[in-house]
Amino acid sequence: MITKQELDLLVEKYETREFIKDDPIQFIHCWKTKQDAELAGFIASLFAYGNRKMFIKKLDELFKRADNDITGYVNNGDFGNLKGFEYRFAKDYDIIPIFEILHTLYAESKGLEELFEYAFKQADFLQTAVDYFYSRAPQTAGQGFYHMIPNPANGGAMKRMNMFLRWMVRKPPVDLGIWTFMKPKDLLIPLDVHVARVSRNMGLLSRKSNDFKAVLELTDKLRGFCPEDPVKYDFAMFAFGVELNMEKRSGKNE
């Protein structure tokens, strides 16, 4: 199994501002206010699946449709220009309701931070947050809506929501650290195929399925290395996994 010292060296290598330019986190570094950043981060996290270049391109288009004023766009409540906008499973009739729910959330409360702070105090944190959206989903919402906001009850890794929370809670240089109701020690690893593969190769994860039980197992293992901030190793494992994958592809092309 990899040692703490070896993993810490990888963190030192990869947790830098250079990481930002190729990651969906780039979208939260473009905004001036806290509300801008959390809204942009939440929306960016929903679309962060599939081919990285493709979803970053789609997010660029989405924020342009919002006139690069995401707070003003959500507060205005007119999302007609999202008709025809889609990405993979998500069609406009899946995407527009999410914006409508966000509009209501910010009209009636302090927004995403208040929602997640309330959810964090409940017995089932992620389920409580997700249920807010599910309870307001229109009947017209299809598969794409529920793919962008998955149900924790299904046992999935909840990678994108855990990634969003990492962005909001952990400190810079990569993450923003603008939410303080949680501590970094409370976060769970955003488990994707790269992190899962590398963590198994490093001897950190024994579970074969990339599900929520694997998230808990890996996070618990990483807490043994850094109890106060186990998710800091996300950068190391993700970037190292991507780098290895690129090297393999390059080798095939030689």
mmCIF file of C-alpha atoms in Angstrom:
data_model
loop_
_atom_site.group_PDB
_atom_site.id
_atom_site.type_symbol
_atom_site.label_atom_id
_atom_site.label_comp_id
_atom_site.label_asym_id
_atom_site.label_seq_id
_atom_site.Cartn_x
_atom_site.Cartn_y
_atom_site.Cartn_z
ATOM 1 C CA MET A 1 0.000 0.000 0.000
ATOM 2 C CA ILE A 2 1.149 3.524 -0.745
ATOM 3 C CA THR A 3 2.493 5.437 2.250
ATOM 4 C CA LYS A 4 1.254 8.772 3.597
ATOM 5 C CA GLN A 5 4.566 10.368 2.640
ATOM 6 C CA GLU A 6 4.252 9.184 -0.976
ATOM 7 C CA LEU A 7 0.663 10.374 -1.236
ATOM 8 C CA ASP A 8 1.500 13.737 0.342
ATOM 9 C CA LEU A 9 4.180 14.241 -2.318
ATOM 10 C CA LEU A 10 1.558 13.677 -5.016
ATOM 11 C CA VAL A 11 -0.724 16.231 -3.344
ATOM 12 C CA GLU A 12 2.132 18.731 -3.355
ATOM 13 C CA LYS A 13 2.640 18.070 -7.065
ATOM 14 C CA TYR A 14 -0.984 18.268 -8.190
ATOM 15 C CA GLU A 15 -2.879 20.587 -5.804
ATOM 16 C CA THR A 16 -1.801 23.761 -7.563
ATOM 17 C CA ARG A 17 -3.540 26.500 -9.531
ATOM 18 C CA GLU A 18 -2.357 24.733 -12.687
ATOM 19 C CA PHE A 19 -4.990 22.086 -11.903
ATOM 20 C CA ILE A 20 -7.789 24.630 -12.398
ATOM 21 C CA LYS A 21 -7.513 25.301 -16.127
ATOM 22 C CA ASP A 22 -8.508 21.770 -17.224
ATOM 23 C CA ASP A 23 -11.088 21.124 -14.500
ATOM 24 C CA PRO A 24 -14.753 22.196 -14.195
ATOM 25 C CA ILE A 25 -13.705 24.111 -11.084
ATOM 26 C CA GLN A 26 -12.456 26.784 -13.498
ATOM 27 C CA PHE A 27 -16.027 28.110 -13.662
ATOM 28 C CA ILE A 28 -16.154 29.088 -9.998
ATOM 29 C CA HIS A 29 -12.908 31.022 -10.230
ATOM 30 C CA CYS A 30 -14.450 33.381 -12.802
ATOM 31 C CA TRP A 31 -16.992 35.025 -10.502
ATOM 32 C CA LYS A 32 -16.765 37.957 -8.143
ATOM 33 C CA THR A 33 -19.362 37.216 -5.458
ATOM 34 C CA LYS A 34 -20.018 34.290 -3.153
ATOM 35 C CA GLN A 35 -23.476 33.750 -4.650
ATOM 36 C CA ASP A 36 -22.006 33.748 -8.162
ATOM 37 C CA ALA A 37 -19.424 31.148 -7.160
ATOM 38 C CA GLU A 38 -21.810 28.754 -5.432
ATOM 39 C CA LEU A 39 -24.370 28.957 -8.237
ATOM 40 C CA ALA A 40 -21.740 28.519 -10.947
ATOM 41 C CA GLY A 41 -20.200 25.662 -8.974
ATOM 42 C CA PHE A 42 -23.472 23.844 -8.452
ATOM 43 C CA ILE A 43 -24.436 24.152 -12.112
ATOM 44 C CA ALA A 44 -20.964 23.158 -13.317
ATOM 45 C CA SER A 45 -20.986 20.084 -11.079
ATOM 46 C CA LEU A 46 -24.312 18.893 -12.546
ATOM 47 C CA PHE A 47 -22.821 18.746 -16.040
ATOM 48 C CA ALA A 48 -19.439 17.292 -15.018
ATOM 49 C CA TYR A 49 -19.812 13.836 -16.526
ATOM 50 C CA GLY A 50 -18.753 12.222 -19.769
ATOM 51 C CA ASN A 51 -15.981 13.636 -21.934
ATOM 52 C CA ARG A 52 -14.267 16.475 -20.087
ATOM 53 C CA LYS A 53 -13.691 18.656 -23.144
ATOM 54 C CA MET A 54 -17.300 18.226 -24.205
ATOM 55 C CA PHE A 55 -18.912 19.176 -20.900
ATOM 56 C CA ILE A 56 -16.572 22.137 -20.409
ATOM 57 C CA LYS A 57 -17.553 23.333 -23.883
ATOM 58 C CA LYS A 58 -21.228 22.906 -22.976
ATOM 59 C CA LEU A 59 -20.760 24.818 -19.730
ATOM 60 C CA ASP A 60 -19.077 27.643 -21.627
ATOM 61 C CA GLU A 61 -22.161 27.827 -23.845
ATOM 62 C CA LEU A 62 -24.519 27.672 -20.872
ATOM 63 C CA PHE A 63 -22.851 30.537 -19.027
ATOM 64 C CA LYS A 64 -22.829 32.607 -22.217
ATOM 65 C CA ARG A 65 -26.591 32.081 -22.464
ATOM 66 C CA ALA A 66 -26.733 33.481 -18.934
ATOM 67 C CA ASP A 67 -24.780 36.537 -20.170
ATOM 68 C CA ASN A 68 -21.986 35.544 -17.780
ATOM 69 C CA ASP A 69 -24.138 36.879 -14.925
ATOM 70 C CA ILE A 70 -25.330 33.699 -13.269
ATOM 71 C CA THR A 71 -26.825 35.404 -10.206
ATOM 72 C CA GLY A 72 -28.766 37.888 -12.311
ATOM 73 C CA TYR A 73 -29.903 35.109 -14.627
ATOM 74 C CA VAL A 74 -31.210 32.894 -11.808
ATOM 75 C CA ASN A 75 -32.822 35.810 -9.984
ATOM 76 C CA ASN A 76 -34.559 37.019 -13.158
ATOM 77 C CA GLY A 77 -36.348 33.692 -13.599
ATOM 78 C CA ASP A 78 -36.691 33.818 -17.397
ATOM 79 C CA PHE A 79 -35.036 30.718 -18.822
ATOM 80 C CA GLY A 80 -36.628 30.709 -22.250
ATOM 81 C CA ASN A 81 -33.262 30.907 -23.983
ATOM 82 C CA LEU A 82 -32.412 27.462 -22.587
ATOM 83 C CA LYS A 83 -34.939 25.868 -24.928
ATOM 84 C CA GLY A 84 -33.035 23.586 -27.273
ATOM 85 C CA PHE A 85 -30.044 23.402 -24.901
ATOM 86 C CA GLU A 86 -29.098 19.818 -24.058
ATOM 87 C CA TYR A 87 -26.151 17.666 -23.024
ATOM 88 C CA ARG A 88 -26.186 13.893 -23.357
ATOM 89 C CA PHE A 89 -29.034 12.556 -21.155
ATOM 90 C CA ALA A 90 -30.199 16.043 -20.163
ATOM 91 C CA LYS A 91 -32.697 17.794 -22.424
ATOM 92 C CA ASP A 92 -34.034 21.322 -22.044
ATOM 93 C CA TYR A 93 -37.089 19.997 -20.168
ATOM 94 C CA ASP A 94 -34.668 18.526 -17.600
ATOM 95 C CA ILE A 95 -32.375 21.544 -17.348
ATOM 96 C CA ILE A 96 -34.899 24.394 -17.219
ATOM 97 C CA PRO A 97 -36.691 22.990 -14.113
ATOM 98 C CA ILE A 98 -33.379 22.972 -12.212
ATOM 99 C CA PHE A 99 -32.946 26.669 -12.938
ATOM 100 C CA GLU A 100 -36.565 27.313 -11.957
ATOM 101 C CA ILE A 101 -36.026 25.519 -8.650
ATOM 102 C CA LEU A 102 -32.858 27.544 -8.042
ATOM 103 C CA HIS A 103 -34.833 30.720 -8.778
ATOM 104 C CA THR A 104 -37.388 29.751 -6.115
ATOM 105 C CA LEU A 105 -34.668 28.752 -3.657
ATOM 106 C CA TYR A 106 -32.933 32.128 -3.870
ATOM 107 C CA ALA A 107 -36.228 34.019 -3.808
ATOM 108 C CA GLU A 108 -37.308 32.301 -0.590
ATOM 109 C CA SER A 109 -33.997 31.872 1.243
ATOM 110 C CA LYS A 110 -30.294 32.613 1.196
ATOM 111 C CA GLY A 111 -29.903 29.909 -1.425
ATOM 112 C CA LEU A 112 -27.710 26.856 -1.766
ATOM 113 C CA GLU A 113 -25.629 27.506 1.325
ATOM 114 C CA GLU A 114 -28.709 27.700 3.538
ATOM 115 C CA LEU A 115 -30.157 24.559 1.929
ATOM 116 C CA PHE A 116 -27.003 22.518 2.403
ATOM 117 C CA GLU A 117 -26.426 23.872 5.912
ATOM 118 C CA TYR A 118 -29.925 22.751 6.877
ATOM 119 C CA ALA A 119 -29.367 19.374 5.191
ATOM 120 C CA PHE A 120 -26.047 18.909 6.999
ATOM 121 C CA LYS A 121 -27.849 19.052 10.351
ATOM 122 C CA GLN A 122 -30.192 16.222 9.349
ATOM 123 C CA ALA A 123 -29.616 12.487 9.743
ATOM 124 C CA ASP A 124 -29.349 11.945 5.983
ATOM 125 C CA PHE A 125 -27.375 14.898 4.636
ATOM 126 C CA LEU A 126 -27.230 14.309 0.885
ATOM 127 C CA GLN A 127 -30.727 12.839 0.715
ATOM 128 C CA THR A 128 -32.193 15.911 2.402
ATOM 129 C CA ALA A 129 -30.494 18.228 -0.101
ATOM 130 C CA VAL A 130 -31.600 16.141 -3.082
ATOM 131 C CA ASP A 131 -35.164 15.837 -1.798
ATOM 132 C CA TYR A 132 -35.523 19.626 -1.997
ATOM 133 C CA PHE A 133 -35.129 19.382 -5.779
ATOM 134 C CA TYR A 134 -37.162 16.190 -6.135
ATOM 135 C CA SER A 135 -40.124 17.652 -4.257
ATOM 136 C CA ARG A 136 -40.237 20.521 -6.748
ATOM 137 C CA ALA A 137 -39.528 18.589 -9.948
ATOM 138 C CA PRO A 138 -42.301 18.908 -12.547
ATOM 139 C CA GLN A 139 -43.897 15.826 -14.069
ATOM 140 C CA THR A 140 -42.274 16.779 -17.374
ATOM 141 C CA ALA A 141 -38.775 16.274 -15.934
ATOM 142 C CA GLY A 142 -37.179 13.232 -17.497
ATOM 143 C CA GLN A 143 -34.202 10.945 -17.023
ATOM 144 C CA GLY A 144 -31.757 13.796 -17.462
ATOM 145 C CA PHE A 145 -33.086 15.679 -14.431
ATOM 146 C CA TYR A 146 -32.574 12.667 -12.193
ATOM 147 C CA HIS A 147 -29.187 11.931 -13.708
ATOM 148 C CA MET A 148 -27.931 15.443 -12.998
ATOM 149 C CA ILE A 149 -29.312 15.239 -9.454
ATOM 150 C CA PRO A 150 -29.032 11.542 -8.569
ATOM 151 C CA ASN A 151 -30.800 9.871 -5.661
ATOM 152 C CA PRO A 152 -28.456 8.808 -2.817
ATOM 153 C CA ALA A 153 -30.965 6.060 -1.955
ATOM 154 C CA ASN A 154 -29.836 4.239 -5.099
ATOM 155 C CA GLY A 155 -26.392 3.698 -3.557
ATOM 156 C CA GLY A 156 -24.382 5.584 -6.182
ATOM 157 C CA ALA A 157 -21.129 7.379 -5.404
ATOM 158 C CA MET A 158 -22.695 10.880 -5.557
ATOM 159 C CA LYS A 159 -19.417 11.992 -7.109
ATOM 160 C CA ARG A 160 -20.553 15.329 -8.493
ATOM 161 C CA MET A 161 -22.309 16.479 -5.326
ATOM 162 C CA ASN A 162 -19.315 15.499 -3.206
ATOM 163 C CA MET A 163 -17.094 17.362 -5.679
ATOM 164 C CA PHE A 164 -19.277 20.479 -5.397
ATOM 165 C CA LEU A 165 -19.040 20.324 -1.605
ATOM 166 C CA ARG A 166 -15.271 19.994 -1.852
ATOM 167 C CA TRP A 167 -15.158 23.136 -3.982
ATOM 168 C CA MET A 168 -17.229 25.080 -1.449
ATOM 169 C CA VAL A 169 -15.629 23.838 1.786
ATOM 170 C CA ARG A 170 -11.916 23.200 1.237
ATOM 171 C CA LYS A 171 -9.489 26.105 1.209
ATOM 172 C CA PRO A 172 -7.573 27.482 -1.807
ATOM 173 C CA PRO A 173 -5.473 27.377 -3.965
ATOM 174 C CA VAL A 174 -7.834 25.131 -5.976
ATOM 175 C CA ASP A 175 -11.006 25.025 -3.889
ATOM 176 C CA LEU A 176 -12.700 28.186 -2.594
ATOM 177 C CA GLY A 177 -13.524 27.467 1.054
ATOM 178 C CA ILE A 178 -16.494 29.877 1.091
ATOM 179 C CA TRP A 179 -18.798 27.634 3.170
ATOM 180 C CA THR A 180 -17.901 27.256 6.836
ATOM 181 C CA PHE A 181 -20.806 25.252 8.307
ATOM 182 C CA MET A 182 -18.856 22.122 7.325
ATOM 183 C CA LYS A 183 -15.226 21.336 7.955
ATOM 184 C CA PRO A 184 -12.935 19.600 5.450
ATOM 185 C CA LYS A 185 -12.954 16.579 7.785
ATOM 186 C CA ASP A 186 -16.688 16.143 7.058
ATOM 187 C CA LEU A 187 -16.254 15.790 3.292
ATOM 188 C CA LEU A 188 -16.433 12.563 1.311
ATOM 189 C CA ILE A 189 -14.177 11.666 -1.609
ATOM 190 C CA PRO A 190 -15.629 12.472 -5.061
ATOM 191 C CA LEU A 191 -15.187 8.978 -6.458
ATOM 192 C CA ASP A 192 -14.851 8.682 -10.238
ATOM 193 C CA VAL A 193 -13.258 6.015 -12.426
ATOM 194 C CA HIS A 194 -9.785 7.603 -12.269
ATOM 195 C CA VAL A 195 -9.770 7.942 -8.479
ATOM 196 C CA ALA A 196 -11.249 4.461 -8.034
ATOM 197 C CA ARG A 197 -8.705 2.797 -10.327
ATOM 198 C CA VAL A 198 -5.718 4.569 -8.801
ATOM 199 C CA SER A 199 -6.885 4.019 -5.219
ATOM 200 C CA ARG A 200 -7.185 0.277 -5.868
ATOM 201 C CA ASN A 201 -3.738 0.180 -7.447
ATOM 202 C CA MET A 202 -2.392 2.025 -4.397
ATOM 203 C CA GLY A 203 -3.981 -0.504 -2.045
ATOM 204 C CA LEU A 204 -6.389 2.063 -0.586
ATOM 205 C CA LEU A 205 -9.659 0.557 -1.810
ATOM 206 C CA SER A 206 -10.701 -3.091 -1.777
ATOM 207 C CA ARG A 207 -14.336 -2.758 -2.841
ATOM 208 C CA LYS A 208 -14.787 -3.543 -6.533
ATOM 209 C CA SER A 209 -17.921 -1.473 -7.187
ATOM 210 C CA ASN A 210 -17.670 2.299 -7.546
ATOM 211 C CA ASP A 211 -20.598 2.930 -5.230
ATOM 212 C CA PHE A 212 -21.309 4.807 -2.015
ATOM 213 C CA LYS A 213 -19.861 2.027 0.130
ATOM 214 C CA ALA A 214 -16.614 2.448 -1.806
ATOM 215 C CA VAL A 215 -16.752 6.195 -1.109
ATOM 216 C CA LEU A 216 -17.048 5.534 2.620
ATOM 217 C CA GLU A 217 -14.278 2.913 2.579
ATOM 218 C CA LEU A 218 -11.828 5.131 0.698
ATOM 219 C CA THR A 219 -12.638 8.258 2.708
ATOM 220 C CA ASP A 220 -12.111 6.317 5.944
ATOM 221 C CA LYS A 221 -8.754 5.062 4.673
ATOM 222 C CA LEU A 222 -7.681 8.598 3.744
ATOM 223 C CA ARG A 223 -8.744 9.883 7.171
ATOM 224 C CA GLY A 224 -6.058 7.612 8.541
ATOM 225 C CA PHE A 225 -3.527 9.693 6.589
ATOM 226 C CA CYS A 226 -5.068 13.110 7.276
ATOM 227 C CA PRO A 227 -8.001 13.159 9.753
ATOM 228 C CA GLU A 228 -8.610 16.889 9.369
ATOM 229 C CA ASP A 229 -8.671 16.916 5.548
ATOM 230 C CA PRO A 230 -8.929 13.450 3.941
ATOM 231 C CA VAL A 231 -10.317 14.725 0.636
ATOM 232 C CA LYS A 232 -7.143 16.678 -0.129
ATOM 233 C CA TYR A 233 -5.919 13.429 -1.710
ATOM 234 C CA ASP A 234 -8.586 13.716 -4.412
ATOM 235 C CA PHE A 235 -6.255 15.906 -6.501
ATOM 236 C CA ALA A 236 -3.375 13.474 -6.203
ATOM 237 C CA MET A 237 -5.333 10.389 -7.201
ATOM 238 C CA PHE A 238 -7.417 12.034 -9.907
ATOM 239 C CA ALA A 239 -4.586 13.871 -11.652
ATOM 240 C CA PHE A 240 -2.219 10.912 -11.290
ATOM 241 C CA GLY A 241 -4.868 8.640 -12.805
ATOM 242 C CA VAL A 242 -5.469 10.989 -15.731
ATOM 243 C CA GLU A 243 -1.739 11.298 -16.315
ATOM 244 C CA LEU A 244 -1.285 7.524 -16.350
ATOM 245 C CA ASN A 245 -4.220 7.133 -18.727
ATOM 246 C CA MET A 246 -2.748 9.719 -21.101
ATOM 247 C CA GLU A 247 0.623 7.951 -21.013
ATOM 248 C CA LYS A 248 -1.037 4.643 -21.917
ATOM 249 C CA ARG A 249 -2.885 6.237 -24.824
ATOM 250 C CA SER A 250 0.298 7.897 -26.010
ATOM 251 C CA GLY A 251 2.073 4.555 -25.898
ATOM 252 C CA LYS A 252 -0.619 2.961 -28.030
ATOM 253 C CA ASN A 253 -0.192 5.674 -30.631
ATOM 254 C CA GLU A 254 3.574 5.269 -30.958
#
